[in-house]
PDB file of C-alpha atoms in Angstrom:
ATOM      1  CA  ASP A 215      85.686 -58.280  24.676  1.00 62.00           C
ATOM      2  CA  ALA A 216      82.018 -58.435  23.851  1.00 60.00           C
ATOM      3  CA  GLU A 217      81.342 -59.516  20.315  1.00 91.00           C
ATOM      4  CA  ILE A 218      78.916 -60.903  17.764  1.00 95.00           C
ATOM      5  CA  THR A 219      79.718 -64.256  16.174  1.00 95.00           C
ATOM      6  CA  GLN A 220      78.150 -66.187  13.321  1.00 97.00           C
ATOM      7  CA  SER A 221      78.376 -69.843  12.448  1.00 96.00           C
ATOM      8  CA  PRO A 222      79.013 -71.539  10.176  1.00 97.00           C
ATOM      9  CA  ARG A 223      81.138 -69.083   8.219  1.00 96.00           C
ATOM     10  CA  HIS A 224      80.741 -71.150   5.078  1.00 97.00           C
ATOM     11  CA  LYS A 225      78.011 -73.626   4.198  1.00 97.00           C
ATOM     12  CA  ILE A 226      77.173 -75.590   1.071  1.00 98.00           C
ATOM     13  CA  THR A 227      73.786 -77.282   0.966  1.00 97.00           C
ATOM     14  CA  GLU A 228      71.339 -78.764  -1.505  1.00 97.00           C
ATOM     15  CA  THR A 229      68.015 -77.412  -2.696  1.00 97.00           C
ATOM     16  CA  GLY A 230      65.172 -78.324  -0.356  1.00 97.00           C
ATOM     17  CA  ARG A 231      67.243 -78.876   2.757  1.00 97.00           C
ATOM     18  CA  GLN A 232      66.646 -76.965   5.970  1.00 97.00           C
ATOM     19  CA  VAL A 233      69.549 -74.759   7.031  1.00 98.00           C
ATOM     20  CA  THR A 234      70.089 -72.826  10.247  1.00 98.00           C
ATOM     21  CA  LEU A 235      72.599 -70.018  10.605  1.00 98.00           C
ATOM     22  CA  ALA A 236      73.551 -69.119  14.148  1.00 98.00           C
ATOM     23  CA  CYS A 237      74.135 -65.651  15.552  1.00 98.00           C
ATOM     24  CA  HIS A 238      75.357 -64.991  19.094  1.00 97.00           C
ATOM     25  CA  GLN A 239      76.142 -61.643  20.712  1.00 97.00           C
ATOM     26  CA  THR A 240      77.582 -60.993  24.143  1.00 95.00           C
ATOM     27  CA  TRP A 241      76.665 -57.301  24.432  1.00 93.00           C
ATOM     28  CA  ASN A 242      73.197 -57.957  25.824  1.00 92.00           C
ATOM     29  CA  HIS A 243      71.656 -55.874  23.029  1.00 95.00           C
ATOM     30  CA  ASN A 244      67.900 -56.143  22.656  1.00 95.00           C
ATOM     31  CA  ASN A 245      67.856 -55.328  18.935  1.00 94.00           C
ATOM     32  CA  MET A 246      69.151 -57.970  16.536  1.00 96.00           C
ATOM     33  CA  PHE A 247      68.951 -58.238  12.759  1.00 96.00           C
ATOM     34  CA  TRP A 248      69.597 -60.543   9.829  1.00 97.00           C
ATOM     35  CA  TYR A 249      70.623 -59.143   6.444  1.00 96.00           C
ATOM     36  CA  ARG A 250      71.625 -60.681   3.169  1.00 96.00           C
ATOM     37  CA  GLN A 251      74.105 -59.014   0.849  1.00 95.00           C
ATOM     38  CA  ASP A 252      74.072 -59.612  -2.886  1.00 93.00           C
ATOM     39  CA  LEU A 253      75.819 -57.878  -5.768  1.00 86.00           C
ATOM     40  CA  GLY A 254      73.541 -55.276  -7.243  1.00 79.00           C
ATOM     41  CA  HIS A 255      71.141 -55.324  -4.285  1.00 83.00           C
ATOM     42  CA  GLY A 256      73.268 -54.204  -1.387  1.00 86.00           C
ATOM     43  CA  LEU A 257      72.136 -55.101   2.116  1.00 91.00           C
ATOM     44  CA  ARG A 258      68.537 -56.235   2.517  1.00 93.00           C
ATOM     45  CA  LEU A 259      66.784 -56.850   5.804  1.00 93.00           C
ATOM     46  CA  ILE A 260      65.401 -60.366   6.304  1.00 96.00           C
ATOM     47  CA  HIS A 261      64.111 -60.451   9.900  1.00 96.00           C
ATOM     48  CA  TYR A 262      64.661 -58.518  13.071  1.00 95.00           C
ATOM     49  CA  SER A 263      63.920 -58.725  16.771  1.00 96.00           C
ATOM     50  CA  TYR A 264      63.580 -56.053  19.435  1.00 94.00           C
ATOM     51  CA  GLY A 265      63.735 -58.477  22.346  1.00 95.00           C
ATOM     52  CA  VAL A 266      63.020 -61.953  23.653  1.00 96.00           C
ATOM     53  CA  GLN A 267      59.981 -63.540  21.988  1.00 96.00           C
ATOM     54  CA  ASP A 268      59.749 -60.616  19.539  1.00 95.00           C
ATOM     55  CA  THR A 269      60.328 -61.246  15.821  1.00 96.00           C
ATOM     56  CA  ASN A 270      59.441 -59.167  12.765  1.00 94.00           C
ATOM     57  CA  LYS A 271      59.616 -59.561   9.004  1.00 94.00           C
ATOM     58  CA  GLY A 272      61.897 -57.443   6.910  1.00 92.00           C
ATOM     59  CA  GLU A 273      61.737 -56.699   3.205  1.00 89.00           C
ATOM     60  CA  VAL A 274      62.890 -60.160   2.008  1.00 94.00           C
ATOM     61  CA  SER A 275      61.500 -62.539   4.635  1.00 95.00           C
ATOM     62  CA  ASP A 276      59.873 -65.176   2.391  1.00 96.00           C
ATOM     63  CA  GLY A 277      61.480 -68.577   2.962  1.00 96.00           C
ATOM     64  CA  TYR A 278      63.185 -67.516   6.198  1.00 98.00           C
ATOM     65  CA  SER A 279      62.250 -67.643   9.871  1.00 97.00           C
ATOM     66  CA  VAL A 280      63.845 -66.573  13.148  1.00 97.00           C
ATOM     67  CA  SER A 281      63.235 -67.231  16.800  1.00 97.00           C
ATOM     68  CA  ARG A 282      64.354 -65.300  19.889  1.00 97.00           C
ATOM     69  CA  SER A 283      64.317 -67.405  23.029  1.00 97.00           C
ATOM     70  CA  ASN A 284      67.032 -65.404  24.815  1.00 96.00           C
ATOM     71  CA  THR A 285      68.807 -62.072  24.458  1.00 97.00           C
ATOM     72  CA  GLU A 286      72.065 -63.459  23.072  1.00 97.00           C
ATOM     73  CA  ASP A 287      70.893 -65.547  20.104  1.00 97.00           C
ATOM     74  CA  LEU A 288      68.914 -65.008  16.907  1.00 98.00           C
ATOM     75  CA  PRO A 289      69.159 -68.099  14.678  1.00 98.00           C
ATOM     76  CA  LEU A 290      68.046 -67.764  11.057  1.00 98.00           C
ATOM     77  CA  THR A 291      66.376 -70.795   9.476  1.00 98.00           C
ATOM     78  CA  LEU A 292      65.863 -71.448   5.797  1.00 97.00           C
ATOM     79  CA  GLU A 293      62.926 -73.833   5.773  1.00 94.00           C
ATOM     80  CA  SER A 294      63.618 -75.315   2.328  1.00 97.00           C
ATOM     81  CA  ALA A 295      66.735 -73.874   0.748  1.00 97.00           C
ATOM     82  CA  ALA A 296      66.481 -72.510  -2.789  1.00 97.00           C
ATOM     83  CA  SER A 297      69.235 -71.475  -5.208  1.00 97.00           C
ATOM     84  CA  SER A 298      67.979 -67.889  -4.946  1.00 96.00           C
ATOM     85  CA  GLN A 299      69.038 -67.965  -1.301  1.00 97.00           C
ATOM     86  CA  THR A 300      72.699 -68.332  -2.191  1.00 97.00           C
ATOM     87  CA  SER A 301      74.133 -65.243  -0.576  1.00 97.00           C
ATOM     88  CA  VAL A 302      76.228 -63.804   2.209  1.00 97.00           C
ATOM     89  CA  TYR A 303      74.242 -63.447   5.427  1.00 98.00           C
ATOM     90  CA  PHE A 304      75.082 -60.929   8.114  1.00 97.00           C
ATOM     91  CA  CYS A 305      73.803 -60.784  11.639  1.00 97.00           C
ATOM     92  CA  ALA A 306      73.866 -57.464  13.481  1.00 96.00           C
ATOM     93  CA  SER A 307      72.909 -56.028  16.836  1.00 96.00           C
ATOM     94  CA  ARG A 308      72.247 -52.459  17.895  1.00 94.00           C
ATOM     95  CA  ASP A 309      73.029 -50.764  21.162  1.00 92.00           C
ATOM     96  CA  ARG A 310      71.032 -48.110  23.033  1.00 90.00           C
ATOM     97  CA  THR A 311      72.733 -45.239  21.162  1.00 90.00           C
ATOM     98  CA  GLY A 312      71.567 -46.713  17.840  1.00 90.00           C
ATOM     99  CA  GLU A 313      75.002 -47.939  16.765  1.00 93.00           C
ATOM    100  CA  LEU A 314      74.882 -51.111  14.704  1.00 94.00           C
ATOM    101  CA  PHE A 315      77.496 -53.864  14.972  1.00 95.00           C
ATOM    102  CA  PHE A 316      77.904 -56.668  12.439  1.00 95.00           C
ATOM    103  CA  GLY A 317      79.151 -60.212  12.554  1.00 95.00           C
ATOM    104  CA  GLU A 318      81.712 -61.521  10.056  1.00 94.00           C
ATOM    105  CA  GLY A 319      79.094 -63.078   7.817  1.00 95.00           C
ATOM    106  CA  SER A 320      78.029 -66.556   6.717  1.00 97.00           C
ATOM    107  CA  ARG A 321      78.481 -67.459   3.071  1.00 97.00           C
ATOM    108  CA  LEU A 322      75.757 -69.875   1.968  1.00 98.00           C
ATOM    109  CA  THR A 323      75.755 -71.756  -1.323  1.00 97.00           C
ATOM    110  CA  VAL A 324      72.639 -73.685  -2.336  1.00 97.00           C
ATOM    111  CA  LEU A 325      73.255 -76.215  -5.111  1.00 95.00           C
TER     112      LEU A 325
ATOM    113  CA  LYS B 219      60.276 -43.702   1.389  1.00 84.00           C
ATOM    114  CA  GLN B 220      63.851 -42.988   2.444  1.00 89.00           C
ATOM    115  CA  GLU B 221      66.472 -43.343  -0.270  1.00 92.00           C
ATOM    116  CA  VAL B 222      70.201 -43.241   0.424  1.00 95.00           C
ATOM    117  CA  THR B 223      72.643 -42.523  -2.373  1.00 96.00           C
ATOM    118  CA  GLN B 224      76.416 -42.713  -2.395  1.00 96.00           C
ATOM    119  CA  ILE B 225      78.326 -41.106  -5.221  1.00 93.00           C
ATOM    120  CA  PRO B 226      80.728 -42.033  -6.689  1.00 92.00           C
ATOM    121  CA  ALA B 227      80.353 -45.806  -6.697  1.00 93.00           C
ATOM    122  CA  ALA B 228      84.132 -46.135  -6.974  1.00 96.00           C
ATOM    123  CA  LEU B 229      87.078 -43.852  -6.291  1.00 95.00           C
ATOM    124  CA  SER B 230      90.802 -44.310  -6.850  1.00 97.00           C
ATOM    125  CA  VAL B 231      93.328 -41.927  -5.286  1.00 96.00           C
ATOM    126  CA  PRO B 232      97.091 -41.810  -4.688  1.00 97.00           C
ATOM    127  CA  GLU B 233      98.412 -42.411  -1.206  1.00 97.00           C
ATOM    128  CA  GLY B 234      98.550 -39.327   0.995  1.00 97.00           C
ATOM    129  CA  GLU B 235      95.599 -37.572  -0.590  1.00 96.00           C
ATOM    130  CA  ASN B 236      92.776 -36.151   1.510  1.00 97.00           C
ATOM    131  CA  LEU B 237      89.408 -37.302   0.231  1.00 95.00           C
ATOM    132  CA  VAL B 238      85.682 -36.936   0.787  1.00 96.00           C
ATOM    133  CA  LEU B 239      83.000 -39.572   0.396  1.00 97.00           C
ATOM    134  CA  ASN B 240      79.421 -38.457  -0.011  1.00 97.00           C
ATOM    135  CA  CYS B 241      76.122 -39.785   1.264  1.00 98.00           C
ATOM    136  CA  SER B 242      72.765 -38.186   0.502  1.00 97.00           C
ATOM    137  CA  PHE B 243      69.317 -39.059   1.825  1.00 96.00           C
ATOM    138  CA  THR B 244      65.836 -37.942   0.847  1.00 95.00           C
ATOM    139  CA  ASP B 245      63.992 -37.822   4.197  1.00 91.00           C
ATOM    140  CA  SER B 246      65.484 -35.547   6.849  1.00 90.00           C
ATOM    141  CA  ALA B 247      63.488 -37.126   9.721  1.00 88.00           C
ATOM    142  CA  ILE B 248      66.402 -39.287  10.778  1.00 91.00           C
ATOM    143  CA  TYR B 249      67.425 -40.647  14.162  1.00 90.00           C
ATOM    144  CA  ASN B 250      71.085 -41.102  13.251  1.00 93.00           C
ATOM    145  CA  LEU B 251      73.534 -41.791  10.421  1.00 96.00           C
ATOM    146  CA  GLN B 252      76.327 -44.345  10.573  1.00 97.00           C
ATOM    147  CA  TRP B 253      79.395 -44.875   8.407  1.00 98.00           C
ATOM    148  CA  PHE B 254      80.859 -48.352   7.925  1.00 97.00           C
ATOM    149  CA  ARG B 255      83.779 -49.862   6.074  1.00 97.00           C
ATOM    150  CA  GLN B 256      83.691 -53.306   4.548  1.00 96.00           C
ATOM    151  CA  ASP B 257      86.772 -55.217   3.473  1.00 95.00           C
ATOM    152  CA  PRO B 258      86.373 -57.983   0.865  1.00 90.00           C
ATOM    153  CA  GLY B 259      84.896 -61.122   2.405  1.00 87.00           C
ATOM    154  CA  LYS B 260      84.390 -59.439   5.754  1.00 90.00           C
ATOM    155  CA  GLY B 261      81.591 -57.953   7.773  1.00 91.00           C
ATOM    156  CA  LEU B 262      80.844 -54.265   8.162  1.00 94.00           C
ATOM    157  CA  THR B 263      82.926 -52.362  10.687  1.00 95.00           C
ATOM    158  CA  SER B 264      81.377 -49.326  12.324  1.00 96.00           C
ATOM    159  CA  LEU B 265      83.456 -46.196  11.791  1.00 97.00           C
ATOM    160  CA  LEU B 266      81.383 -43.296  13.052  1.00 97.00           C
ATOM    161  CA  LEU B 267      77.866 -42.733  14.340  1.00 96.00           C
ATOM    162  CA  ILE B 268      76.290 -39.263  14.150  1.00 96.00           C
ATOM    163  CA  GLN B 269      73.099 -38.625  16.092  1.00 94.00           C
ATOM    164  CA  SER B 270      70.520 -36.346  14.473  1.00 92.00           C
ATOM    165  CA  SER B 271      71.332 -33.574  16.966  1.00 93.00           C
ATOM    166  CA  GLN B 272      75.044 -33.625  16.105  1.00 95.00           C
ATOM    167  CA  ARG B 273      76.874 -31.950  13.218  1.00 95.00           C
ATOM    168  CA  GLU B 274      80.041 -34.048  13.133  1.00 95.00           C
ATOM    169  CA  GLN B 275      82.036 -36.852  14.682  1.00 96.00           C
ATOM    170  CA  THR B 276      85.759 -37.516  14.526  1.00 97.00           C
ATOM    171  CA  SER B 277      87.878 -40.606  14.987  1.00 96.00           C
ATOM    172  CA  GLY B 278      91.569 -40.399  14.172  1.00 96.00           C
ATOM    173  CA  ARG B 279      91.957 -39.477  10.500  1.00 97.00           C
ATOM    174  CA  LEU B 280      88.217 -39.750   9.895  1.00 97.00           C
ATOM    175  CA  ASN B 281      85.683 -36.949  10.209  1.00 98.00           C
ATOM    176  CA  ALA B 282      82.011 -37.350   9.398  1.00 97.00           C
ATOM    177  CA  SER B 283      79.611 -34.446   9.069  1.00 97.00           C
ATOM    178  CA  LEU B 284      75.842 -34.336   8.956  1.00 97.00           C
ATOM    179  CA  ASP B 285      73.572 -31.691   7.425  1.00 96.00           C
ATOM    180  CA  LYS B 286      70.017 -32.869   7.971  1.00 93.00           C
ATOM    181  CA  SER B 287      68.390 -29.927   6.237  1.00 92.00           C
ATOM    182  CA  SER B 288      70.185 -30.626   2.964  1.00 95.00           C
ATOM    183  CA  GLY B 289      70.062 -34.403   3.388  1.00 96.00           C
ATOM    184  CA  ARG B 290      73.817 -34.871   3.199  1.00 97.00           C
ATOM    185  CA  SER B 291      76.664 -36.464   5.082  1.00 97.00           C
ATOM    186  CA  THR B 292      80.328 -36.536   4.176  1.00 97.00           C
ATOM    187  CA  LEU B 293      83.125 -38.776   5.378  1.00 97.00           C
ATOM    188  CA  TYR B 294      86.490 -37.014   5.236  1.00 97.00           C
ATOM    189  CA  ILE B 295      89.606 -39.200   5.247  1.00 97.00           C
ATOM    190  CA  ALA B 296      92.865 -37.354   5.855  1.00 97.00           C
ATOM    191  CA  ALA B 297      96.228 -38.489   4.507  1.00 97.00           C
ATOM    192  CA  SER B 298      94.843 -41.641   2.904  1.00 97.00           C
ATOM    193  CA  GLN B 299      96.796 -44.910   3.132  1.00 97.00           C
ATOM    194  CA  PRO B 300      96.634 -48.156   1.128  1.00 97.00           C
ATOM    195  CA  GLY B 301      95.083 -49.768   4.213  1.00 96.00           C
ATOM    196  CA  ASP B 302      92.082 -47.456   3.793  1.00 97.00           C
ATOM    197  CA  SER B 303      91.144 -49.335   0.622  1.00 97.00           C
ATOM    198  CA  ALA B 304      87.689 -50.799   1.235  1.00 97.00           C
ATOM    199  CA  THR B 305      84.047 -50.192   0.491  1.00 97.00           C
ATOM    200  CA  TYR B 306      82.481 -47.459   2.606  1.00 98.00           C
ATOM    201  CA  LEU B 307      78.767 -47.556   3.321  1.00 97.00           C
ATOM    202  CA  CYS B 308      76.492 -45.113   5.019  1.00 97.00           C
ATOM    203  CA  ALA B 309      73.247 -46.073   6.715  1.00 95.00           C
ATOM    204  CA  VAL B 310      70.414 -43.854   7.859  1.00 94.00           C
ATOM    205  CA  LEU B 311      68.131 -44.783  10.727  1.00 91.00           C
ATOM    206  CA  ASN B 312      64.773 -43.111  10.337  1.00 87.00           C
ATOM    207  CA  GLU B 313      62.547 -42.166  13.203  1.00 75.00           C
ATOM    208  CA  ALA B 314      60.479 -45.271  13.791  1.00 66.00           C
ATOM    209  CA  GLN B 315      56.934 -45.305  12.510  1.00 59.00           C
ATOM    210  CA  GLY B 316      54.610 -47.858  14.045  1.00 54.00           C
ATOM    211  CA  GLY B 317      57.546 -49.821  15.429  1.00 57.00           C
ATOM    212  CA  SER B 318      58.813 -50.982  12.035  1.00 66.00           C
ATOM    213  CA  GLU B 319      62.512 -51.014  11.281  1.00 71.00           C
ATOM    214  CA  LYS B 320      63.640 -48.005   9.265  1.00 79.00           C
ATOM    215  CA  LEU B 321      67.372 -48.447   8.635  1.00 86.00           C
ATOM    216  CA  VAL B 322      68.344 -47.761   5.012  1.00 90.00           C
ATOM    217  CA  PHE B 323      71.789 -48.440   3.534  1.00 93.00           C
ATOM    218  CA  GLY B 324      73.497 -46.820   0.604  1.00 94.00           C
ATOM    219  CA  LYS B 325      75.128 -49.045  -2.001  1.00 92.00           C
ATOM    220  CA  GLY B 326      78.608 -47.926  -0.950  1.00 95.00           C
ATOM    221  CA  THR B 327      81.700 -46.293  -2.431  1.00 97.00           C
ATOM    222  CA  LYS B 328      84.603 -48.590  -3.263  1.00 96.00           C
ATOM    223  CA  LEU B 329      87.813 -46.759  -2.385  1.00 97.00           C
ATOM    224  CA  THR B 330      91.221 -47.742  -3.708  1.00 97.00           C
ATOM    225  CA  VAL B 331      94.294 -45.967  -2.355  1.00 97.00           C
ATOM    226  CA  ASN B 332      97.302 -46.561  -4.584  1.00 96.00           C
ATOM    227  CA  PRO B 333     100.831 -46.683  -3.086  1.00 95.00           C
TER     228      PRO B 333
END
């Protein structure tokens, strides 16, 4: 079955380190997204991509970057991790009907 | 700016009860509306997608309706079971303006079904 997978599922890192969260989907969807989910804030959009070589900033993009070199992958990089970036990160992709599918999430702790 | 509201924030019901979860939105120029469930520590699972031209969608014991003119959607769960306990979120995809992403989530309703 086609799916969307995230790795690692859990990560503990230190302030200032660079961290990359991987997202891979096998549906061949053009649209991919990264969200973070925090208590009291709900889901907030970090970055998104509508296709290869296309990337766009969401509402909370500061301190994050993405790249899209192929259809299947949208890695999220934290350039210099901060404690405020401790969160659960979700990758998602959207099909042609507009239906959104989520990965299982990556829980990141920045100490 | 689109705002999506889900009331109540939490709901507790006995097993077997039929229930309705509500989702309201302020801008009726939507492309679609999607309902998700989220179990603790898990990702969001898509339940139902309603396109703007549709009035309802059904899947098993779930029925979602959409009234664009009043800015409302409801998720009806028939004969609730303890396994239905989860947080239910709705998300509205607005018609794109200038190519920017216009998906807005509600904060969710946490449902507990008691045996």
